PDB file of C-alpha atoms and ligand atoms in Angstrom:
ATOM      1  CA  HIS W   6     112.433 100.660  85.208  1.00 53.00           C
ATOM      2  CA  ARG W   7     108.725 100.753  86.415  1.00 62.00           C
ATOM      3  CA  SER W   8     108.218 103.568  89.651  1.00 78.00           C
ATOM      4  CA  ARG W   9     105.825 101.920  92.004  1.00 87.00           C
ATOM      5  CA  VAL W  10     103.701 103.679  94.783  1.00 93.00           C
ATOM      6  CA  GLY W  11     104.077 101.733  97.812  1.00 94.00           C
ATOM      7  CA  TYR W  12     106.237  98.321  97.900  1.00 96.00           C
ATOM      8  CA  THR W  13     104.795  94.971  96.991  1.00 96.00           C
ATOM      9  CA  PHE W  14     104.092  92.410  99.478  1.00 97.00           C
ATOM     10  CA  GLU W  15     106.933  91.071  98.606  1.00 97.00           C
ATOM     11  CA  ALA W  16     109.280  93.281  99.200  1.00 97.00           C
ATOM     12  CA  LEU W  17     108.728  94.008 103.168  1.00 98.00           C
ATOM     13  CA  GLN W  18     108.358  89.987 103.531  1.00 98.00           C
ATOM     14  CA  GLU W  19     112.258  90.385 102.683  1.00 98.00           C
ATOM     15  CA  SER W  20     112.413  92.600 105.073  1.00 98.00           C
ATOM     16  CA  ALA W  21     110.557  90.701 107.689  1.00 98.00           C
ATOM     17  CA  GLN W  22     112.309  87.909 106.547  1.00 98.00           C
ATOM     18  CA  TYR W  23     115.670  89.014 107.207  1.00 98.00           C
ATOM     19  CA  LEU W  24     115.102  90.345 111.044  1.00 98.00           C
ATOM     20  CA  LEU W  25     113.304  86.977 111.356  1.00 98.00           C
ATOM     21  CA  GLU W  26     116.253  84.374 110.268  1.00 98.00           C
ATOM     22  CA  ARG W  27     117.980  87.154 113.268  1.00 98.00           C
ATOM     23  CA  VAL W  28     115.817  86.615 116.170  1.00 97.00           C
ATOM     24  CA  PRO W  29     115.192  84.251 118.224  1.00 95.00           C
ATOM     25  CA  ILE W  30     112.511  86.760 119.355  1.00 94.00           C
ATOM     26  CA  LYS W  31     108.950  86.922 118.033  1.00 96.00           C
ATOM     27  CA  PRO W  32     107.569  90.760 118.531  1.00 98.00           C
ATOM     28  CA  LYS W  33     103.698  91.237 120.179  1.00 98.00           C
ATOM     29  CA  ILE W  34     104.620  95.013 120.561  1.00 98.00           C
ATOM     30  CA  GLY W  35     105.989  97.571 118.151  1.00 98.00           C
ATOM     31  CA  ILE W  36     106.597 100.876 119.995  1.00 98.00           C
ATOM     32  CA  ILE W  37     107.913 104.289 117.766  1.00 97.00           C
ATOM     33  CA  CYS W  38     110.410 106.170 120.101  1.00 95.00           C
ATOM     34  CA  GLY W  39     109.847 109.792 118.950  1.00 92.00           C
ATOM     35  CA  SER W  40     112.079 112.749 119.181  1.00 87.00           C
ATOM     36  CA  GLY W  41     114.186 112.896 122.680  1.00 88.00           C
ATOM     37  CA  MET W  42     111.947 109.242 123.809  1.00 92.00           C
ATOM     38  CA  GLY W  43     114.690 107.070 122.299  1.00 91.00           C
ATOM     39  CA  ASN W  44     115.956 106.074 125.310  1.00 93.00           C
ATOM     40  CA  ILE W  45     112.313 104.225 125.444  1.00 95.00           C
ATOM     41  CA  ALA W  46     114.771 101.274 124.101  1.00 95.00           C
ATOM     42  CA  ASP W  47     117.391 101.379 126.599  1.00 95.00           C
ATOM     43  CA  LEU W  48     114.838  99.814 128.389  1.00 96.00           C
ATOM     44  CA  VAL W  49     114.868  96.715 126.673  1.00 97.00           C
ATOM     45  CA  THR W  50     117.494  93.792 127.552  1.00 97.00           C
ATOM     46  CA  ASN W  51     118.624  90.961 125.102  1.00 97.00           C
ATOM     47  CA  ARG W  52     118.686  93.822 122.558  1.00 97.00           C
ATOM     48  CA  LEU W  53     120.274  93.047 119.314  1.00 98.00           C
ATOM     49  CA  ILE W  54     120.567  95.467 116.653  1.00 97.00           C
ATOM     50  CA  PHE W  55     119.470  96.177 112.950  1.00 97.00           C
ATOM     51  CA  PRO W  56     121.197  99.967 111.770  1.00 96.00           C
ATOM     52  CA  TYR W  57     118.237 100.822 108.685  1.00 96.00           C
ATOM     53  CA  GLU W  58     120.613 100.837 107.088  1.00 94.00           C
ATOM     54  CA  ASP W  59     121.069  96.841 106.530  1.00 96.00           C
ATOM     55  CA  VAL W  60     117.532  95.899 106.817  1.00 97.00           C
ATOM     56  CA  PRO W  61     116.391  94.947 103.411  1.00 97.00           C
ATOM     57  CA  HIS W  62     113.557  97.493 101.481  1.00 97.00           C
ATOM     58  CA  PHE W  63     114.159 100.527 104.564  1.00 96.00           C
ATOM     59  CA  PRO W  64     114.391 103.417 103.098  1.00 93.00           C
ATOM     60  CA  VAL W  65     117.852 104.814 103.282  1.00 81.00           C
ATOM     61  CA  SER W  66     117.834 107.978 105.725  1.00 69.00           C
ATOM     62  CA  THR W  67     119.820 111.314 103.406  1.00 65.00           C
ATOM     63  CA  VAL W  68     120.466 112.878 107.321  1.00 63.00           C
ATOM     64  CA  HIS W  69     123.950 112.709 108.466  1.00 60.00           C
ATOM     65  CA  GLY W  70     123.900 111.749 112.093  1.00 57.00           C
ATOM     66  CA  HIS W  71     120.368 110.812 112.598  1.00 67.00           C
ATOM     67  CA  VAL W  72     119.925 106.795 114.333  1.00 80.00           C
ATOM     68  CA  GLY W  73     117.828 104.997 112.817  1.00 93.00           C
ATOM     69  CA  GLN W  74     117.488 101.750 114.351  1.00 96.00           C
ATOM     70  CA  LEU W  75     115.377  98.631 115.037  1.00 97.00           C
ATOM     71  CA  VAL W  76     115.762  97.421 119.021  1.00 98.00           C
ATOM     72  CA  PHE W  77     114.249  93.678 119.800  1.00 98.00           C
ATOM     73  CA  GLY W  78     114.254  92.372 122.496  1.00 98.00           C
ATOM     74  CA  TYR W  79     112.184  92.048 125.639  1.00 98.00           C
ATOM     75  CA  LEU W  80     110.523  94.877 127.522  1.00 97.00           C
ATOM     76  CA  GLU W  81     108.872  93.658 130.640  1.00 96.00           C
ATOM     77  CA  GLY W  82     109.230  91.165 129.818  1.00 96.00           C
ATOM     78  CA  ILE W  83     107.351  90.823 126.740  1.00 97.00           C
ATOM     79  CA  PRO W  84     109.125  90.837 122.777  1.00 98.00           C
ATOM     80  CA  VAL W  85     108.973  94.147 121.977  1.00 98.00           C
ATOM     81  CA  MET W  86     110.502  95.285 118.663  1.00 98.00           C
ATOM     82  CA  CYS W  87     111.591  99.603 118.466  1.00 98.00           C
ATOM     83  CA  MET W  88     112.137 101.847 115.977  1.00 97.00           C
ATOM     84  CA  GLN W  89     114.892 104.434 117.666  1.00 95.00           C
ATOM     85  CA  GLY W  90     114.600 106.888 115.044  1.00 93.00           C
ATOM     86  CA  ARG W  91     111.594 107.175 111.875  1.00 94.00           C
ATOM     87  CA  PHE W  92     111.060 108.365 108.690  1.00 95.00           C
ATOM     88  CA  HIS W  93     109.618 111.675 108.103  1.00 95.00           C
ATOM     89  CA  TYR W  94     107.682 113.400 105.350  1.00 96.00           C
ATOM     90  CA  TYR W  95     109.951 116.124 105.494  1.00 95.00           C
ATOM     91  CA  GLU W  96     113.152 114.510 104.942  1.00 93.00           C
ATOM     92  CA  GLY W  97     111.690 113.880 101.104  1.00 93.00           C
ATOM     93  CA  TYR W  98     110.240 109.903 101.387  1.00 95.00           C
ATOM     94  CA  PRO W  99     106.799 110.077 100.190  1.00 96.00           C
ATOM     95  CA  LEU W 100     104.444 108.786 103.358  1.00 98.00           C
ATOM     96  CA  TRP W 101     104.070 105.176 102.310  1.00 98.00           C
ATOM     97  CA  LYS W 102     107.645 105.013 102.668  1.00 97.00           C
ATOM     98  CA  CYS W 103     107.263 106.782 105.971  1.00 97.00           C
ATOM     99  CA  ALA W 104     105.211 103.960 107.388  1.00 98.00           C
ATOM    100  CA  MET W 105     106.504 100.651 105.646  1.00 98.00           C
ATOM    101  CA  PRO W 106     108.061  99.918 109.322  1.00 98.00           C
ATOM    102  CA  VAL W 107     104.802  99.608 110.555  1.00 98.00           C
ATOM    103  CA  ARG W 108     104.210  96.907 107.948  1.00 98.00           C
ATOM    104  CA  VAL W 109     107.504  94.970 108.355  1.00 98.00           C
ATOM    105  CA  MET W 110     106.201  95.383 112.220  1.00 98.00           C
ATOM    106  CA  LYS W 111     103.122  93.408 111.047  1.00 98.00           C
ATOM    107  CA  LEU W 112     104.500  90.358 108.852  1.00 98.00           C
ATOM    108  CA  VAL W 113     106.958  89.540 111.908  1.00 98.00           C
ATOM    109  CA  GLY W 114     103.856  89.171 114.196  1.00 98.00           C
ATOM    110  CA  VAL W 115     103.632  92.308 116.008  1.00 98.00           C
ATOM    111  CA  THR W 116      99.124  92.960 117.304  1.00 98.00           C
ATOM    112  CA  TYR W 117     100.310  96.410 119.125  1.00 98.00           C
ATOM    113  CA  LEU W 118     101.409  99.849 118.025  1.00 98.00           C
ATOM    114  CA  ILE W 119     102.626 102.086 120.954  1.00 98.00           C
ATOM    115  CA  ALA W 120     104.173 105.194 119.006  1.00 98.00           C
ATOM    116  CA  THR W 121     104.938 107.723 121.123  1.00 98.00           C
ATOM    117  CA  ASN W 122     106.286 111.559 120.055  1.00 96.00           C
ATOM    118  CA  ALA W 123     106.568 114.976 120.574  1.00 96.00           C
ATOM    119  CA  ALA W 124     104.053 117.833 119.655  1.00 97.00           C
ATOM    120  CA  GLY W 125     103.473 121.619 120.710  1.00 98.00           C
ATOM    121  CA  GLY W 126     100.591 121.606 122.674  1.00 98.00           C
ATOM    122  CA  LEU W 127      97.576 123.805 121.195  1.00 98.00           C
ATOM    123  CA  ASN W 128      95.386 122.947 124.231  1.00 98.00           C
ATOM    124  CA  PRO W 129      95.580 126.135 126.570  1.00 97.00           C
ATOM    125  CA  LYS W 130      95.383 123.315 129.334  1.00 98.00           C
ATOM    126  CA  PHE W 131      98.342 121.505 128.157  1.00 98.00           C
ATOM    127  CA  LYS W 132     101.576 122.537 129.681  1.00 97.00           C
ATOM    128  CA  VAL W 133     105.716 121.581 128.725  1.00 97.00           C
ATOM    129  CA  GLY W 134     106.367 118.366 129.757  1.00 97.00           C
ATOM    130  CA  ASP W 135     102.816 116.976 129.715  1.00 98.00           C
ATOM    131  CA  ILE W 136     101.184 113.784 128.411  1.00 98.00           C
ATOM    132  CA  MET W 137      98.694 113.849 125.919  1.00 98.00           C
ATOM    133  CA  MET W 138      97.210 110.267 125.159  1.00 98.00           C
ATOM    134  CA  VAL W 139      95.852 110.933 121.162  1.00 99.00           C
ATOM    135  CA  LYS W 140      91.949 110.071 120.741  1.00 98.00           C
ATOM    136  CA  ASP W 141      92.243 110.343 117.534  1.00 98.00           C
ATOM    137  CA  HIS W 142      93.450 112.641 114.952  1.00 98.00           C
ATOM    138  CA  VAL W 143      92.871 114.530 112.052  1.00 98.00           C
ATOM    139  CA  ASN W 144      94.584 113.718 108.685  1.00 98.00           C
ATOM    140  CA  MET W 145      95.296 117.344 107.508  1.00 98.00           C
ATOM    141  CA  MET W 146      97.544 115.703 105.131  1.00 98.00           C
ATOM    142  CA  GLY W 147      95.240 113.675 103.353  1.00 98.00           C
ATOM    143  CA  PHE W 148      92.951 116.384 103.136  1.00 96.00           C
ATOM    144  CA  ALA W 149      95.489 117.586 100.708  1.00 95.00           C
ATOM    145  CA  GLY W 150      95.506 114.337  99.141  1.00 97.00           C
ATOM    146  CA  ASN W 151      98.313 112.305 100.729  1.00 98.00           C
ATOM    147  CA  ASN W 152      97.797 108.992 102.011  1.00 98.00           C
ATOM    148  CA  PRO W 153     100.420 105.883 102.912  1.00 98.00           C
ATOM    149  CA  LEU W 154      97.640 104.138 101.923  1.00 98.00           C
ATOM    150  CA  GLN W 155      97.867 105.386  98.066  1.00 97.00           C
ATOM    151  CA  GLY W 156      98.603 102.592  95.809  1.00 95.00           C
ATOM    152  CA  PRO W 157      98.207  99.420  94.364  1.00 95.00           C
ATOM    153  CA  ASN W 158      95.584  97.739  97.626  1.00 97.00           C
ATOM    154  CA  ASP W 159      97.285  94.618  98.417  1.00 97.00           C
ATOM    155  CA  ASP W 160      94.418  92.720 100.460  1.00 98.00           C
ATOM    156  CA  ARG W 161      97.214  90.501 102.507  1.00 98.00           C
ATOM    157  CA  PHE W 162      97.130  93.589 104.486  1.00 98.00           C
ATOM    158  CA  GLY W 163      94.312  94.796 103.799  1.00 98.00           C
ATOM    159  CA  PRO W 164      90.359  96.534 102.744  1.00 98.00           C
ATOM    160  CA  ARG W 165      91.322  99.328 100.257  1.00 98.00           C
ATOM    161  CA  PHE W 166      89.148 101.412 101.824  1.00 98.00           C
ATOM    162  CA  PRO W 167      89.651 100.965 105.852  1.00 98.00           C
ATOM    163  CA  PRO W 168      87.844 102.690 108.420  1.00 98.00           C
ATOM    164  CA  MET W 169      89.498 104.619 110.791  1.00 98.00           C
ATOM    165  CA  SER W 170      86.211 105.889 112.686  1.00 98.00           C
ATOM    166  CA  LYS W 171      88.149 103.404 116.019  1.00 97.00           C
ATOM    167  CA  ALA W 172      91.453 104.412 115.165  1.00 98.00           C
ATOM    168  CA  TYR W 173      93.202 104.845 118.820  1.00 98.00           C
ATOM    169  CA  ASN W 174      92.178 101.481 120.869  1.00 98.00           C
ATOM    170  CA  THR W 175      89.504 102.838 124.018  1.00 98.00           C
ATOM    171  CA  LYS W 176      90.190  99.765 126.490  1.00 98.00           C
ATOM    172  CA  LEU W 177      94.557 101.267 126.149  1.00 98.00           C
ATOM    173  CA  LEU W 178      92.911 104.817 126.791  1.00 98.00           C
ATOM    174  CA  ASP W 179      91.590 103.389 129.802  1.00 98.00           C
ATOM    175  CA  VAL W 180      94.524 101.794 131.149  1.00 98.00           C
ATOM    176  CA  GLY W 181      96.751 104.338 130.198  1.00 98.00           C
ATOM    177  CA  ALA W 182      94.417 106.884 132.786  1.00 98.00           C
ATOM    178  CA  LYS W 183      94.328 103.681 135.409  1.00 98.00           C
ATOM    179  CA  ILE W 184      98.134 103.912 135.065  1.00 98.00           C
ATOM    180  CA  ALA W 185      98.704 107.650 135.114  1.00 98.00           C
ATOM    181  CA  GLU W 186      96.538 107.666 138.353  1.00 98.00           C
ATOM    182  CA  GLU W 187      98.776 104.775 139.914  1.00 98.00           C
ATOM    183  CA  MET W 188     102.160 106.683 138.817  1.00 98.00           C
ATOM    184  CA  GLY W 189     100.586 109.508 140.440  1.00 98.00           C
ATOM    185  CA  ILE W 190     100.762 112.021 137.452  1.00 98.00           C
ATOM    186  CA  SER W 191      96.987 112.399 136.062  1.00 98.00           C
ATOM    187  CA  ASP W 192      96.913 116.276 136.693  1.00 98.00           C
ATOM    188  CA  ILE W 193      99.935 115.697 133.334  1.00 98.00           C
ATOM    189  CA  VAL W 194      98.096 112.979 131.221  1.00 98.00           C
ATOM    190  CA  HIS W 195      95.289 114.257 129.170  1.00 98.00           C
ATOM    191  CA  GLN W 196      93.709 112.852 125.863  1.00 98.00           C
ATOM    192  CA  GLY W 197      93.294 115.150 123.217  1.00 98.00           C
ATOM    193  CA  VAL W 198      93.747 115.330 118.960  1.00 99.00           C
ATOM    194  CA  TYR W 199      96.210 114.970 117.687  1.00 99.00           C
ATOM    195  CA  THR W 200      97.873 116.179 113.999  1.00 98.00           C
ATOM    196  CA  CYS W 201     100.333 116.230 111.606  1.00 98.00           C
ATOM    197  CA  LEU W 202     101.566 118.462 109.329  1.00 98.00           C
ATOM    198  CA  GLY W 203     104.385 118.181 106.680  1.00 97.00           C
ATOM    199  CA  GLY W 204     106.805 120.442 107.750  1.00 96.00           C
ATOM    200  CA  PRO W 205     109.680 121.499 108.502  1.00 96.00           C
ATOM    201  CA  ASN W 206     109.306 125.071 109.489  1.00 97.00           C
ATOM    202  CA  TYR W 207     106.797 125.232 112.436  1.00 97.00           C
ATOM    203  CA  GLU W 208     103.660 126.766 112.125  1.00 98.00           C
ATOM    204  CA  THR W 209     102.684 130.395 111.795  1.00 98.00           C
ATOM    205  CA  VAL W 210      99.716 131.843 113.690  1.00 98.00           C
ATOM    206  CA  ALA W 211      97.230 131.677 111.736  1.00 98.00           C
ATOM    207  CA  GLU W 212      97.972 127.791 110.855  1.00 98.00           C
ATOM    208  CA  LEU W 213      97.585 127.156 114.529  1.00 98.00           C
ATOM    209  CA  ARG W 214      94.605 129.154 115.241  1.00 98.00           C
ATOM    210  CA  MET W 215      92.886 127.364 112.481  1.00 98.00           C
ATOM    211  CA  LEU W 216      93.923 124.241 113.542  1.00 98.00           C
ATOM    212  CA  ARG W 217      92.413 125.120 117.351  1.00 98.00           C
ATOM    213  CA  MET W 218      88.877 126.253 116.064  1.00 98.00           C
ATOM    214  CA  ILE W 219      88.855 122.710 114.248  1.00 98.00           C
ATOM    215  CA  GLY W 220      89.517 120.595 117.296  1.00 98.00           C
ATOM    216  CA  VAL W 221      92.837 120.183 117.159  1.00 98.00           C
ATOM    217  CA  ASP W 222      94.875 120.017 120.650  1.00 98.00           C
ATOM    218  CA  ALA W 223      97.966 119.141 119.108  1.00 98.00           C
ATOM    219  CA  VAL W 224     100.455 118.970 116.265  1.00 98.00           C
ATOM    220  CA  GLY W 225     103.432 117.640 115.385  1.00 98.00           C
ATOM    221  CA  MET W 226     105.086 115.918 112.173  1.00 97.00           C
ATOM    222  CA  SER W 227     104.454 112.437 112.188  1.00 97.00           C
ATOM    223  CA  THR W 228     102.558 109.321 113.867  1.00 98.00           C
ATOM    224  CA  VAL W 229      99.223 109.818 111.506  1.00 98.00           C
ATOM    225  CA  HIS W 230     100.405 107.438 108.564  1.00 98.00           C
ATOM    226  CA  GLU W 231     102.089 104.953 110.662  1.00 98.00           C
ATOM    227  CA  VAL W 232      98.556 104.667 113.349  1.00 99.00           C
ATOM    228  CA  ILE W 233      96.640 104.760 109.470  1.00 99.00           C
ATOM    229  CA  THR W 234      98.542 101.816 108.126  1.00 98.00           C
ATOM    230  CA  ALA W 235      98.805 100.149 111.466  1.00 99.00           C
ATOM    231  CA  ARG W 236      94.874 100.233 111.086  1.00 98.00           C
ATOM    232  CA  HIS W 237      94.818  99.094 108.308  1.00 98.00           C
ATOM    233  CA  CYS W 238      96.982  96.302 108.434  1.00 98.00           C
ATOM    234  CA  ASP W 239      94.722  95.197 112.135  1.00 98.00           C
ATOM    235  CA  LEU W 240      97.025  96.117 114.527  1.00 98.00           C
ATOM    236  CA  THR W 241      95.700  97.636 118.198  1.00 98.00           C
ATOM    237  CA  VAL W 242      97.002 100.893 118.719  1.00 98.00           C
ATOM    238  CA  PHE W 243      97.763 103.546 121.672  1.00 98.00           C
ATOM    239  CA  ALA W 244      99.365 106.958 121.082  1.00 98.00           C
ATOM    240  CA  PHE W 245     100.933 109.271 123.341  1.00 98.00           C
ATOM    241  CA  SER W 246     102.211 113.251 122.505  1.00 98.00           C
ATOM    242  CA  LEU W 247     104.468 114.319 124.632  1.00 97.00           C
ATOM    243  CA  ILE W 248     104.137 118.413 124.872  1.00 97.00           C
ATOM    244  CA  THR W 249     107.722 120.223 123.968  1.00 96.00           C
ATOM    245  CA  ASN W 250     105.932 123.322 123.310  1.00 96.00           C
ATOM    246  CA  GLN W 251     103.264 125.447 123.730  1.00 97.00           C
ATOM    247  CA  CYS W 252     102.292 126.483 120.332  1.00 97.00           C
ATOM    248  CA  ILE W 253     102.627 130.874 119.614  1.00 96.00           C
ATOM    249  CA  VAL W 254      98.370 132.062 118.931  1.00 96.00           C
ATOM    250  CA  ASP W 255      99.314 135.328 119.395  1.00 95.00           C
ATOM    251  CA  TYR W 256     101.077 137.816 117.496  1.00 95.00           C
ATOM    252  CA  GLU W 257     102.718 139.471 120.206  1.00 94.00           C
ATOM    253  CA  ASP W 258     103.968 136.474 121.799  1.00 92.00           C
ATOM    254  CA  LEU W 259     107.862 136.592 121.485  1.00 88.00           C
ATOM    255  CA  GLY W 260     108.055 133.040 122.380  1.00 90.00           C
ATOM    256  CA  GLU W 261     109.235 130.864 119.187  1.00 90.00           C
ATOM    257  CA  ALA W 262     109.594 126.886 118.752  1.00 90.00           C
ATOM    258  CA  ASN W 263     112.825 125.388 118.230  1.00 89.00           C
ATOM    259  CA  HIS W 264     114.238 121.687 118.000  1.00 90.00           C
ATOM    260  CA  ALA W 265     116.931 121.990 120.919  1.00 89.00           C
ATOM    261  CA  GLU W 266     113.525 122.852 123.044  1.00 88.00           C
ATOM    262  CA  VAL W 267     111.257 119.843 121.932  1.00 87.00           C
ATOM    263  CA  VAL W 268     114.702 117.683 122.628  1.00 87.00           C
ATOM    264  CA  ASP W 269     115.493 118.609 125.933  1.00 90.00           C
ATOM    265  CA  VAL W 270     112.016 118.651 126.926  1.00 91.00           C
ATOM    266  CA  GLY W 271     112.196 114.432 125.643  1.00 89.00           C
ATOM    267  CA  LEU W 272     115.659 114.142 127.664  1.00 90.00           C
ATOM    268  CA  SER W 273     114.211 115.586 130.845  1.00 93.00           C
ATOM    269  CA  LYS W 274     111.123 113.802 131.279  1.00 95.00           C
ATOM    270  CA  GLN W 275     113.055 110.529 129.889  1.00 94.00           C
ATOM    271  CA  PHE W 276     111.766 108.726 132.808  1.00 95.00           C
ATOM    272  CA  VAL W 277     108.562 109.643 133.153  1.00 97.00           C
ATOM    273  CA  ILE W 278     108.228 108.427 129.480  1.00 97.00           C
ATOM    274  CA  GLN W 279     110.183 105.419 130.527  1.00 97.00           C
ATOM    275  CA  GLU W 280     108.055 103.871 133.425  1.00 98.00           C
ATOM    276  CA  PHE W 281     104.792 104.637 131.551  1.00 98.00           C
ATOM    277  CA  VAL W 282     105.684 103.119 128.302  1.00 98.00           C
ATOM    278  CA  SER W 283     107.283 100.452 130.766  1.00 98.00           C
ATOM    279  CA  ARG W 284     103.411 100.072 132.517  1.00 98.00           C
ATOM    280  CA  MET W 285     101.415 100.398 129.473  1.00 98.00           C
ATOM    281  CA  VAL W 286     103.602  97.139 128.002  1.00 98.00           C
ATOM    282  CA  LEU W 287     102.841  95.190 131.537  1.00 97.00           C
ATOM    283  CA  GLN W 288      99.653  96.491 130.672  1.00 96.00           C
ATOM    284  CA  ILE W 289      99.155  94.758 127.475  1.00 96.00           C
ATOM    285  CA  LYS W 290     100.904  91.622 127.805  1.00 87.00           C
ATOM    286  CA  GLU W 291      97.643  91.161 130.251  1.00 85.00           C
ATOM    287  CA  ILE W 292      95.133  91.186 128.131  1.00 82.00           C
TER     288      ILE W 292
HETATM  289  N1  LIG E 315     104.639 121.693 115.745  1.00 59.06           N
HETATM  290  C1  LIG E 315     104.859 120.803 114.591  1.00 59.06           C
HETATM  291  N2  LIG E 315     105.798 119.545 115.351  1.00 59.06           N
HETATM  292  C2  LIG E 315     106.292 120.340 116.218  1.00 59.06           C
HETATM  293  C3  LIG E 315     105.888 120.795 117.488  1.00 59.06           C
HETATM  294  C4  LIG E 315     105.289 121.746 116.972  1.00 59.06           C
HETATM  295  O1  LIG E 315     105.340 122.870 117.683  1.00 59.06           O
HETATM  296  N3  LIG E 315     106.702 121.003 118.307  1.00 59.06           N
HETATM  297  C5  LIG E 315     107.885 119.386 118.347  1.00 59.06           C
HETATM  298  N4  LIG E 315     107.073 118.606 117.147  1.00 59.06           N
END
């Protein structure tokens, strides 16, 4: 049995085919629900749900009690497909496996990706519960030679050497800012630079100080590899972070990051996040 880096195009077509045979809609927007933000998918009507383990070639979840399913249906009248639960590098999957659902989205007809995540706020202006629309990222794992596009390139997805200078669509960032104004939440909606580390541990003070120095505003453990994969296959990307904790950059600070807090902030902000995402979807419909 020959091992291979990356899925073949044909394998991912089988995943897409399985879904297309079972859903009457062609989703236009793919939505990845971040930690504590799974309830974005609760707004979807005419829901059709597929646990990841039922979809051919989807990575098998090793984490017990971890929700993982695709939710198809309509949001604001637009056909969408949501990932409730995503694959993280710290679970033991290589990045190309973590990001594979994005290619499946592409193959079922998705053209827009909305990726959400929980993140620690490094920008001192950010408060817990704020939203940071991602205007750019630093692919830290890429610096260390780890990238979801490693392995043979299939030109049917995209080019061997894709540009990444327009990763986050500027029109959608403007739309997001306008929606924040309409919702009266401009004071808590920012733009900034996101980075993904492998995790699962949270960062040391020295690591966070370094990230701040290089211009990072929020730090998490996801999204970057999904966005790289999405841009490779030419999806238009909008991403935002919910700031669930302030990063500790002083040794005197008594606080410590913890997962319970991350999930709690997601739940406490669920209505704002749901409305923000719904309005984004509605605006994308107009584009
Ligand atoms: N660091 C990394 N990932 C995170 C954090 C953090 O502080 N908060 C939520 N996800």
